[in-house]
Amino acid sequence: MNLHQPLTVLPGVGPKSAEKYLKLGIASLLDLLLYFPFRYEDFQTKNVLELEDGEKAVIAGEVATPANVQYYGFKRNRLRFSIKQGEVVLAVNFFNQPYLVDKIELGQTIAVFGKWDKKKASLTGMKVLAQVEDDLQPVYRVVQGVSQASLVKVIKIAFDEGLDLLLEENLPTVLLQRYQLMERSQAVRAMHFPKDLAEYKQAVRRVKFEELLYFQMQLQVLKSQTKDEGNGLSMLWDEQSLKEKKASLPFSLTEAQEKSLAEILGDMRSSSHMNRLLQGDVGSGKTVVAALSMYAAHTAGFQSALMVPTEILAEQHAESLKELFPELNLVLLTGSMRVAEKRERLAAIASGEAEFIVGTHALIQEGVDYAKLGLIIIDEQHRFGVGQRRILREKGQNPDVLMMTATPIPRTLAITAFGDMDVSVIDQLPAGRKPIVTRWVKHEQLPVVLDWLLKELQKGSQAYVISPLIEESEALDLKNALALEEELKAYFSDRARIALLHGKMKSEDKERIMQDFKEKKTDLLVSTTVIEVGVNVPNATVMMIMDADRFGLSQLHQLRGRVGRGDKQSYAILVANPKTESGQKRMKIMTETTNGFVLAEEDLKMRGSGEIFGTRQSGIPEFQVANLVEDYPILEEARRVSAQIVSEPNWQEQADWQILALNLEKKEHLD
Ligand code: ADP
Ligand code: MG
């Protein structure tokens, strides 16, 4: 027998049922063996004080009041009793299982599996357990036509036939020894039918490592291929000019900026291809680092291009680059430019007269030819799809690529979603910045808060007020914003100039209102969450967010980043009466940290990766057993080992690693 044979070779499995298993993706014996339970019924007992509302768990305790059954209507009844766990007495209710009454004796210790209702301090029982010890029962995902019981039975048959012994080891012996990993066949058996909790844990550890190692091997191989693509540029930038340019800045770079810059410059000098992501909170100083890299390319005789998502941002960046490098010839290229003007600029780009090029998507459109493009920098890469990234890389002479993002991506996701890229992180703000003070207030406190806000405005500051987010309905969103504007106008009357900004406005109107705010023609900007990314109003020092608990942590952090851009003390005021525990927790975390990475990590834990990036960024892989957040240490170790293996010359031919190369080739691991 071999594991690639169909299920029908098993005794008792006919073609009809084999067909049903196809719906679960199980075609071969190997598929069956590797179809792991997605969870186990965990019958370990828990302490009632540690249970979350709605959690299912086993509670053991002494029966404290005798069981009685109440009948109310046809076949409907409730069995009630209470158990005592330590000092805590809790009520237990079983619905429509009156026969259990015989199993429950006063004074006896029993274990009940059920669902915890925190408010009522009661457990809705689902099962009375015979034994209290560890007992892990596998639970598989099933479909119509395949029941839990039949699946368990077939898997048991497979093991009885000794099929697990046919499983070939797919991890190198060196790694099994180094990490003390269980062998594959034993692990696979224990994934289905663990002898005890300890064995189960070891099996899971092994399987996770295997999954993550193969995943990382793939990425590292891809990465090394990108680097080897040949004709990568080696830009021999001039050390001295760069040093002088740095010295001429009105500040010295932070340690994190220096480190990131050095990483980028190293990539540029080397003849391999740069594919790097630069991450850092708003205001951490990414732009300066990018600008210095552009300058370095210039000293090596190359052009650089900076691509940003909107025209306002393109103009903003062009301004600050001109300030830093007045001696250089900078060309701005946007979509809305007049034809004649555009033609002139395209000519400058093609002749090499243009040294820095700044623009929107227009930069990568047909008809843009670069004389000697060495470096492309993409700001806010979230808005650029994979296809566009590719076009970019095919432009010019295979330029080095640097992407910048102000959305902190938890390291876990950065490694996975961008695993073929190198990552630099600026995790430190320039010295002397006053951290934004964040306060969480309840709606009842609004009058006090508004009095305080008025005083801030009277001192000459400006403020944003964000209306509650209604994701389901744009119409309601707008209605809320309008109502809020009315309320604030009524409250402040002629003591503050108030403007409204919302998503349904035309973009010219939005820009005009933003411009007025920037020029301090208005004091208070009421807005839905449309505030343009990157727009800079240093005089705005208050960010007030209504019903802040409706927002995710990453969103709140982005909003908060709109203030704290000048010398004055800035504030974020979260107005919220959260109903859920998660809402309360989010408000609390926001007041405790301003570190975007910490918040992104928390957000990920609380909401899952999909929520942070939305559907557009769904390139994030899913694993059968491993979990990107919880298994981060394993992921990181797998990455470290893979990178090291792939960096060895001819690693595929080395005895130790052959097995990996072979399996990667077979793609048995990959979907
Ligand atoms: P980011 O692009 O990450 O949002 P910027 O590069 O625009 O940040 O920097 C924000 C502001 O901080 C700019 O006004 C910039 O001149 C200033 N800045 C950048 N680096 C430093 C530093 N090391 N020390 C002091 N100020 C800095
Ligand atoms: Mg910037």
XYZ file of C-alpha atoms and ligand atoms in Angstrom:
699
model
C 0.000 0.000 0.000
C 1.116 3.571 -0.481
C -0.338 6.755 0.897
C -1.306 8.149 -2.474
C -3.955 5.490 -2.934
C -7.626 6.428 -2.583
C -9.665 5.827 0.573
C -11.465 2.922 -1.049
C -8.508 0.650 -0.325
C -9.532 0.812 3.337
C -11.816 -1.931 4.569
C -15.359 -0.671 4.835
C -14.932 2.404 2.642
C -16.787 2.198 -0.648
C -16.751 4.557 -3.625
C -19.870 6.316 -2.390
C -18.458 7.390 0.923
C -15.056 8.107 -0.644
C -16.818 10.643 -2.803
C -18.260 12.366 0.234
C -14.804 12.683 1.752
C -13.731 14.590 -1.330
C -15.855 17.450 -0.081
C -13.469 17.719 2.849
C -10.517 17.751 0.495
C -9.644 14.182 1.430
C -8.800 12.157 -1.659
C -5.860 10.012 -0.652
C -4.838 8.119 2.452
C -2.244 10.808 3.075
C -4.937 13.471 3.017
C -6.867 11.478 5.574
C -3.936 11.134 7.941
C -3.193 14.823 7.679
C -6.789 15.867 8.244
C -6.273 17.055 11.804
C -8.981 17.879 14.303
C -9.588 21.617 14.386
C -10.075 21.445 18.111
C -10.443 19.023 20.958
C -13.205 18.910 23.435
C -11.113 19.961 26.378
C -12.538 18.285 29.433
C -10.069 19.726 31.876
C -11.782 21.476 34.693
C -11.581 25.215 35.027
C -11.802 27.654 37.856
C -15.102 29.452 37.645
C -13.498 32.786 38.504
C -11.409 32.630 35.351
C -14.266 32.055 32.954
C -15.344 34.635 30.429
C -19.005 35.259 29.808
C -20.292 32.720 27.306
C -17.282 30.437 27.602
C -17.777 26.680 27.405
C -15.889 24.765 30.036
C -15.893 21.993 32.556
C -16.569 23.000 36.130
C -16.057 20.551 38.953
C -17.457 21.011 42.419
C -19.468 19.598 45.253
C -23.222 19.404 44.807
C -24.489 21.982 47.317
C -28.240 21.936 46.863
C -30.251 18.928 45.732
C -31.442 18.674 42.162
C -35.063 19.326 41.307
C -36.916 19.342 38.045
C -39.511 21.928 37.065
C -41.876 21.179 34.221
C -43.372 23.975 32.185
C -45.304 22.866 29.185
C -45.086 19.932 26.887
C -41.710 18.186 27.081
C -40.077 21.294 28.464
C -38.420 21.214 31.790
C -35.487 22.455 33.756
C -33.249 20.583 36.129
C -31.660 22.838 38.727
C -29.067 22.404 41.400
C -26.009 24.219 42.614
C -22.406 23.281 43.055
C -19.755 24.699 45.273
C -16.284 25.267 43.961
C -14.059 26.553 46.750
C -15.996 29.456 48.253
C -18.068 30.034 45.143
C -21.544 28.586 44.796
C -22.979 28.558 41.312
C -26.295 27.542 39.821
C -26.449 24.807 37.221
C -29.387 24.392 34.834
C -29.998 21.519 32.466
C -32.819 21.928 30.006
C -34.909 18.950 28.958
C -32.688 16.266 30.451
C -34.747 15.364 33.532
C -33.266 11.870 33.744
C -29.983 13.377 34.947
C -31.616 13.898 38.315
C -30.489 10.448 39.394
C -26.851 11.230 38.722
C -26.718 14.204 41.023
C -26.295 13.482 44.684
C -25.922 16.052 47.400
C -22.361 16.284 48.699
C -20.836 14.372 45.807
C -18.159 15.912 43.593
C -19.158 16.092 39.956
C -17.910 17.686 36.758
C -20.279 19.468 34.414
C -19.526 20.630 30.899
C -21.537 23.726 30.071
C -21.759 27.340 29.069
C -21.057 30.051 31.611
C -23.388 32.996 32.030
C -21.425 35.536 34.002
C -24.277 37.903 34.833
C -26.488 35.198 36.269
C -23.524 33.338 37.751
C -24.936 30.182 36.308
C -23.847 27.368 34.113
C -26.111 26.008 31.397
C -25.164 22.359 31.527
C -24.583 20.311 28.425
C -23.061 17.174 29.822
C -22.292 15.521 33.140
C -18.872 13.946 32.866
C -17.950 10.528 34.083
C -14.377 11.369 34.829
C -12.556 14.527 35.687
C -9.048 13.879 34.333
C -7.547 15.004 31.036
C -9.588 13.656 28.241
C -9.039 15.135 24.828
C -11.582 14.177 22.259
C -10.874 15.202 18.683
C -13.430 17.342 16.897
C -13.165 17.483 13.102
C -14.689 19.808 10.592
C -17.318 17.807 8.772
C -19.814 18.349 5.987
C -23.209 17.002 5.154
C -22.926 13.287 4.565
C -19.846 12.772 6.726
C -20.496 12.624 10.460
C -18.024 13.092 13.298
C -18.471 9.485 14.256
C -17.891 8.092 10.779
C -14.827 10.235 10.254
C -13.338 9.112 13.560
C -14.052 5.539 12.608
C -12.304 5.784 9.233
C -9.285 7.478 10.759
C -9.095 4.748 13.390
C -9.146 2.122 10.643
C -6.291 3.915 8.886
C -4.204 3.735 12.040
C -5.193 0.127 12.693
C -3.873 -0.698 9.227
C -0.574 0.851 10.284
C -0.682 3.562 7.646
C 1.023 6.065 9.899
C 4.145 3.951 9.659
C 4.265 4.719 5.934
C 4.609 8.424 6.593
C 8.037 9.597 5.615
C 9.885 12.009 7.814
C 10.071 15.389 6.123
C 12.226 17.353 8.525
C 16.008 17.110 8.598
C 17.378 15.030 11.446
C 19.555 17.920 12.574
C 16.486 20.023 13.158
C 14.583 17.237 14.908
C 17.472 16.968 17.306
C 18.131 20.655 17.698
C 14.522 21.436 18.608
C 13.704 18.108 20.260
C 10.859 17.459 17.889
C 8.707 14.376 17.778
C 9.013 12.200 14.675
C 6.422 12.733 12.011
C 4.541 9.443 12.244
C 4.248 9.660 16.002
C 3.166 13.284 15.795
C 0.467 12.576 13.247
C -0.961 9.805 15.390
C -0.894 11.989 18.460
C -2.639 14.793 16.619
C -5.656 12.529 16.275
C -5.492 10.361 19.346
C -3.109 11.750 21.942
C -2.269 9.501 24.891
C -2.330 12.487 27.173
C -2.046 16.234 27.203
C 1.740 16.188 27.248
C 1.980 14.060 24.139
C -0.579 16.188 22.403
C 1.399 19.342 23.118
C 4.560 17.857 21.681
C 2.720 16.734 18.572
C 1.267 20.166 18.003
C 4.647 21.792 18.473
C 6.174 19.523 15.845
C 3.376 20.050 13.331
C 3.432 23.808 13.736
C 7.155 23.929 13.257
C 6.863 21.838 10.117
C 4.156 24.065 8.676
C 5.944 27.280 9.426
C 9.327 26.017 8.328
C 8.089 25.002 4.904
C 6.260 28.280 4.591
C 9.365 30.246 5.428
C 11.529 28.106 3.164
C 9.268 29.048 0.284
C 9.545 32.731 1.054
C 13.272 32.635 1.554
C 13.805 30.779 -1.710
C 11.622 33.344 -3.473
C 13.560 36.127 -1.866
C 16.927 34.740 -2.853
C 15.692 34.330 -6.408
C 14.563 37.960 -6.527
C 17.963 39.002 -5.304
C 19.740 36.860 -7.856
C 17.683 38.223 -10.707
C 20.956 39.592 -12.030
C 21.254 43.171 -13.273
C 20.421 44.497 -9.790
C 21.911 47.930 -9.395
C 24.980 48.676 -7.437
C 24.747 52.347 -6.605
C 28.077 53.608 -5.387
C 26.849 56.585 -3.429
C 29.269 59.128 -2.126
C 29.964 58.851 1.576
C 31.295 62.393 1.996
C 28.430 64.206 0.257
C 25.927 62.235 2.248
C 27.673 63.019 5.503
C 27.637 66.729 4.693
C 23.983 66.595 3.768
C 23.146 64.921 7.064
C 25.139 67.499 8.962
C 23.198 70.276 7.292
C 19.869 69.032 8.667
C 18.442 71.118 11.519
C 18.445 68.010 13.733
C 20.388 64.805 14.122
C 18.783 61.533 13.171
C 17.417 59.241 15.841
C 19.127 55.919 16.395
C 16.272 54.124 14.682
C 16.504 56.433 11.683
C 20.252 55.879 11.429
C 19.805 52.141 11.554
C 17.107 52.109 8.877
C 19.103 54.431 6.668
C 22.171 52.223 6.969
C 20.107 49.171 5.992
C 18.757 50.951 2.936
C 22.126 52.320 1.879
C 23.637 48.865 2.239
C 21.025 47.418 -0.101
C 21.607 50.195 -2.587
C 25.332 49.694 -2.693
C 25.063 45.930 -3.076
C 24.398 44.587 -6.530
C 21.414 42.563 -5.365
C 17.962 43.947 -5.683
C 16.481 46.007 -2.857
C 12.948 45.087 -1.887
C 12.475 46.714 1.496
C 9.600 47.898 3.661
C 10.182 50.890 5.928
C 7.705 51.086 8.759
C 7.240 53.781 11.316
C 4.508 55.711 13.052
C 3.358 59.014 11.633
C 6.000 61.597 12.521
C 8.739 59.085 13.233
C 10.810 60.580 10.421
C 10.476 58.168 7.514
C 10.374 60.912 4.935
C 13.762 62.258 5.963
C 15.263 58.794 5.686
C 13.699 58.339 2.268
C 14.953 61.730 1.155
C 18.507 60.937 2.204
C 18.325 57.655 0.291
C 17.194 59.560 -2.779
C 20.070 61.894 -2.295
C 22.470 58.963 -2.041
C 21.181 57.623 -5.368
C 21.808 61.043 -6.836
C 25.430 61.061 -5.687
C 25.828 57.745 -7.502
C 24.476 59.313 -10.684
C 20.953 57.884 -10.576
C 17.446 59.348 -10.646
C 14.957 58.587 -7.867
C 11.202 58.639 -7.885
C 8.801 59.061 -4.970
C 5.275 57.825 -5.506
C 2.413 58.812 -3.176
C -1.331 58.138 -3.180
C -2.791 61.642 -3.592
C -1.964 64.909 -5.305
C -2.056 66.886 -2.063
C 0.578 64.579 -0.639
C 2.663 64.756 -3.794
C 2.718 68.530 -3.508
C 3.454 68.400 0.203
C 6.402 66.054 -0.365
C 7.724 68.031 -3.315
C 7.761 71.142 -1.125
C 9.724 69.552 1.674
C 12.188 67.883 -0.698
C 12.854 71.199 -2.412
C 13.578 72.685 0.969
C 16.057 69.959 1.812
C 17.717 69.845 -1.597
C 17.430 73.281 -3.233
C 20.348 72.453 -5.501
C 18.599 69.540 -7.179
C 16.222 69.522 -10.088
C 12.895 68.199 -8.871
C 9.989 67.403 -11.141
C 6.407 66.904 -10.014
C 4.227 64.637 -12.115
C 0.517 64.240 -11.461
C -2.481 63.038 -13.422
C -4.314 66.337 -13.563
C -1.466 68.232 -15.178
C -2.000 70.124 -18.433
C -0.759 68.298 -21.541
C 1.890 70.813 -22.536
C 3.260 70.965 -19.019
C 3.282 67.214 -18.766
C 5.124 66.812 -22.049
C 7.834 69.143 -20.849
C 8.284 67.242 -17.621
C 8.312 63.864 -19.326
C 11.089 65.141 -21.530
C 13.090 66.187 -18.470
C 12.620 62.725 -16.977
C 13.659 61.004 -20.175
C 16.749 63.169 -20.660
C 17.924 62.739 -17.080
C 17.679 66.461 -16.411
C 15.119 65.643 -13.696
C 17.002 64.255 -10.722
C 14.130 63.716 -8.283
C 10.680 62.830 -9.545
C 7.661 63.055 -7.252
C 4.155 62.073 -8.212
C 1.086 59.905 -8.042
C 0.255 56.817 -10.078
C 1.160 58.898 -13.115
C 4.765 57.918 -12.398
C 4.273 54.388 -13.609
C 1.996 55.010 -16.537
C 2.749 54.351 -20.180
C 4.916 56.958 -21.738
C 7.010 57.712 -18.687
C 10.587 56.850 -19.593
C 13.376 57.365 -17.165
C 16.929 58.118 -18.230
C 18.577 56.344 -15.328
C 16.189 55.357 -12.600
C 17.940 53.864 -9.592
C 15.466 54.031 -6.738
C 11.718 54.047 -6.398
C 10.075 54.901 -3.094
C 6.416 54.170 -2.552
C 4.660 55.928 0.298
C 1.697 54.186 1.930
C 2.094 50.974 0.029
C -1.302 49.801 1.166
C -2.881 51.647 -1.654
C -0.794 50.014 -4.321
C -1.639 46.552 -5.515
C 0.744 43.764 -6.294
C 0.358 44.316 -10.032
C 1.494 47.904 -9.702
C 4.478 46.855 -7.671
C 5.491 44.615 -10.532
C 5.131 47.332 -13.178
C 7.354 49.501 -11.046
C 10.063 46.964 -10.843
C 10.022 46.503 -14.567
C 10.563 50.217 -15.098
C 13.963 51.673 -15.720
C 16.972 49.552 -15.012
C 15.377 47.300 -12.451
C 15.473 49.984 -9.760
C 15.729 49.319 -6.061
C 12.352 49.490 -4.345
C 11.591 50.964 -0.941
C 8.065 50.999 0.414
C 7.047 53.153 3.336
C 4.060 52.706 5.546
C 2.753 54.542 8.585
C 0.353 51.751 9.408
C 2.316 49.754 11.906
C 2.138 46.160 10.853
C 2.746 43.701 13.660
C 5.985 41.892 13.065
C 4.128 38.629 12.716
C 2.192 39.875 9.763
C 5.078 41.762 8.254
C 7.038 38.541 8.150
C 4.224 36.601 6.586
C 2.500 39.002 4.252
C 5.745 40.613 3.180
C 8.034 37.716 3.838
C 9.873 38.199 0.579
C 10.799 41.713 1.667
C 13.280 43.012 4.147
C 11.809 45.148 6.866
C 13.254 48.230 8.544
C 11.464 49.714 11.498
C 11.618 53.200 12.972
C 10.233 52.487 16.398
C 11.221 55.699 18.086
C 10.017 59.287 17.816
C 12.459 62.203 17.547
C 13.476 63.529 20.955
C 11.578 66.393 22.488
C 8.194 65.425 21.119
C 5.509 65.795 23.713
C 3.562 62.552 23.858
C -0.112 63.010 23.153
C -2.156 62.855 26.334
C -5.083 60.478 25.888
C -8.168 60.552 28.100
C -11.193 58.323 28.093
C -14.377 60.080 29.216
C -18.005 59.024 29.452
C -20.821 60.813 27.680
C -22.043 62.204 31.002
C -18.795 64.147 31.274
C -19.254 65.925 27.943
C -20.234 69.321 29.402
C -16.996 69.450 31.380
C -14.999 68.331 28.365
C -16.577 70.925 26.095
C -15.813 73.706 28.600
C -12.213 72.560 28.600
C -12.200 72.374 24.792
C -13.449 75.943 24.568
C -10.533 77.097 26.712
C -8.091 75.313 24.406
C -9.635 77.008 21.381
C -9.465 80.359 23.132
C -5.741 79.776 23.614
C -5.508 79.628 19.811
C -5.516 75.886 19.268
C -7.680 74.000 16.806
C -9.516 70.733 17.195
C -10.957 67.809 15.300
C -14.178 66.152 16.427
C -14.830 62.774 14.819
C -18.416 61.605 14.589
C -19.355 58.029 15.417
C -18.556 55.408 12.843
C -21.549 53.639 11.306
C -20.028 51.065 9.036
C -23.281 49.649 7.747
C -24.722 52.864 6.454
C -23.189 55.923 4.827
C -26.469 57.768 5.152
C -26.537 57.276 8.913
C -22.902 58.221 9.073
C -23.667 61.555 7.468
C -26.749 62.082 9.613
C -24.675 61.612 12.720
C -22.036 64.044 11.576
C -24.673 66.666 10.775
C -26.331 66.196 14.143
C -23.000 66.526 15.896
C -22.199 69.706 14.002
C -25.575 71.172 15.012
C -25.044 70.263 18.629
C -21.596 71.789 18.749
C -22.762 74.922 16.958
C -25.534 75.287 19.489
C -23.120 74.812 22.354
C -20.330 77.105 21.148
C -22.536 79.568 19.228
C -20.258 82.436 18.170
C -17.344 81.401 20.356
C -15.910 78.982 17.750
C -15.932 78.669 13.984
C -17.073 75.182 13.077
C -16.842 73.378 9.729
C -18.020 69.974 8.577
C -16.171 67.437 6.447
C -17.740 64.185 5.306
C -17.252 61.360 2.854
C -20.070 62.307 0.518
C -18.528 65.668 -0.328
C -16.884 66.390 -3.667
C -13.123 66.305 -3.444
C -12.745 70.015 -4.291
C -15.026 70.832 -1.380
C -13.053 68.588 0.931
C -9.810 70.201 -0.108
C -11.210 73.677 0.367
C -12.424 72.860 3.862
C -9.089 71.260 4.764
C -7.272 74.274 3.374
C -9.441 76.662 5.428
C -8.704 74.647 8.524
C -4.992 74.679 7.763
C -5.104 78.452 7.324
C -6.922 78.732 10.658
C -10.074 80.153 9.113
C -11.952 77.595 11.181
C -11.305 76.422 14.745
C -13.104 73.171 14.917
C -13.475 70.556 12.238
C -16.309 68.070 12.631
C -15.640 65.063 10.467
C -16.518 61.526 9.644
C -13.384 59.417 9.380
C -12.398 60.831 5.999
C -9.558 63.058 7.159
C -6.887 62.733 4.479
C -3.928 60.555 5.298
C -0.847 62.594 5.986
C -2.454 66.018 6.035
C -0.496 68.138 8.395
C -2.042 70.838 10.623
C 0.465 71.410 13.439
C -1.803 73.888 15.198
C -4.519 71.274 15.706
C -3.916 69.906 19.182
C -7.159 68.209 20.146
C -8.609 65.064 18.616
C -11.973 64.231 20.107
C -13.579 60.974 19.002
C -17.252 60.345 19.677
C -18.314 56.779 20.475
C -14.676 55.843 20.210
C -15.439 52.237 21.144
C -16.888 51.725 17.673
C -13.419 52.010 16.207
C -10.640 49.466 16.147
C -7.345 50.227 17.833
C -5.472 50.770 14.592
C -8.071 53.262 13.409
C -8.026 55.116 16.701
C -4.282 55.275 16.519
C -4.374 56.683 12.985
C -6.859 59.323 14.066
C -4.814 60.235 17.100
C -1.796 60.688 14.817
C -3.504 63.749 13.257
C -2.526 65.764 16.338
C 0.771 66.074 18.170
C 2.521 67.534 15.157
C 3.594 70.844 16.623
C 5.353 72.055 19.766
C 2.200 72.449 21.825
C 0.839 69.733 24.085
C -1.763 67.668 22.218
C -4.710 65.665 23.480
C -6.853 62.786 22.312
C -10.254 62.586 23.981
C -12.137 59.328 23.598
C -15.806 59.748 24.388
C -17.319 56.335 24.986
C -19.610 54.320 27.184
C -18.576 50.890 25.927
C -21.024 48.068 26.463
C -18.644 45.223 25.783
C -15.559 44.098 27.633
C -13.549 44.392 24.459
C -14.686 48.000 24.039
C -13.600 48.854 27.573
C -10.302 47.143 27.038
C -9.624 49.056 23.855
C -10.333 52.396 25.525
C -8.016 51.492 28.351
C -5.160 50.394 26.099
C -5.434 53.620 24.126
C -4.866 55.639 27.285
C -1.899 53.478 28.234
C 0.241 53.503 25.098
C 0.960 55.619 22.059
C 3.146 52.965 20.471
C 1.569 51.999 17.174
C 3.234 48.615 17.097
C 1.930 47.625 20.497
C -1.557 48.732 19.452
C -1.415 46.908 16.133
C -0.363 43.752 17.927
C -3.239 44.102 20.410
C -5.646 44.828 17.593
C -4.527 41.701 15.852
C -5.073 39.632 18.970
C -8.494 41.084 19.554
C -9.834 41.113 16.021
C -7.768 38.873 13.783
C -5.646 39.809 10.818
C -8.436 40.183 8.283
C -9.880 43.145 10.116
C -6.738 45.190 10.099
C -6.073 45.000 6.439
C -9.523 44.411 5.034
C -10.123 42.274 2.025
C -7.559 43.992 -0.135
C -4.678 42.657 1.858
C -5.851 39.118 2.022
C -2.520 37.756 0.854
C -2.026 36.594 4.407
C -1.732 32.821 4.490
C -3.779 30.482 6.612
C -2.307 27.459 8.266
C -3.920 24.250 9.298
C -2.530 24.177 12.797
C -0.240 27.131 13.356
C -1.610 30.473 14.435
C 0.343 33.535 13.382
C -0.217 35.436 16.565
C 0.186 32.763 19.184
C 2.949 30.934 17.397
C 5.017 33.951 16.637
C 8.119 32.593 18.411
C 8.027 29.453 16.265
C 7.457 31.530 13.156
C 10.439 33.674 13.937
C 12.644 30.687 14.626
C 11.497 29.054 11.383
C 12.347 32.213 9.539
C 15.769 32.437 11.101
C 16.617 28.837 10.254
C 15.291 29.040 6.699
C 17.181 32.222 5.973
C 20.330 30.607 7.241
C 19.816 27.433 5.212
C 19.052 29.276 1.996
C 22.085 31.490 2.437
C 24.411 28.478 2.334
C 25.899 27.895 -1.103
C 24.259 24.974 -2.924
C 22.130 24.221 0.092
C 19.866 21.971 -1.986
C 22.688 19.498 -2.418
C 23.785 19.291 1.174
C 22.958 16.049 2.922
C 21.292 17.844 5.814
C 18.938 19.913 3.713
C 18.206 17.672 0.763
C 14.994 16.503 2.322
C 13.708 20.088 2.425
C 14.644 20.768 -1.183
C 12.981 17.561 -2.235
C 9.714 18.314 -0.476
C 9.646 21.887 -1.705
C 10.089 20.511 -5.195
C 7.225 18.052 -4.756
C 5.078 20.861 -3.402
C 3.275 18.334 -1.281
C 3.160 20.900 1.474
C 1.840 23.712 -0.517
C -1.658 24.293 -1.623
P 6.971 60.587 8.738
O 7.264 60.655 7.274
O 7.469 59.341 9.371
O 5.550 60.870 9.074
P 8.544 62.930 8.730
O 9.787 62.469 8.102
O 7.570 63.695 7.912
O 7.796 61.723 9.433
O 8.961 63.755 10.031
C 8.006 64.460 10.796
C 8.620 65.756 11.283
O 9.692 65.481 12.177
C 9.205 66.568 10.162
O 8.904 67.917 10.413
C 10.689 66.297 10.256
O 11.444 67.380 9.787
C 10.897 66.084 11.731
N 11.987 65.162 12.045
C 12.324 64.032 11.371
N 13.369 63.420 11.962
C 13.700 64.152 13.047
C 14.713 64.026 14.065
N 15.584 63.017 14.087
N 14.748 64.987 15.022
C 13.868 66.009 15.024
N 12.909 66.192 14.083
C 12.821 65.277 13.101
Mg 5.629 61.637 5.869
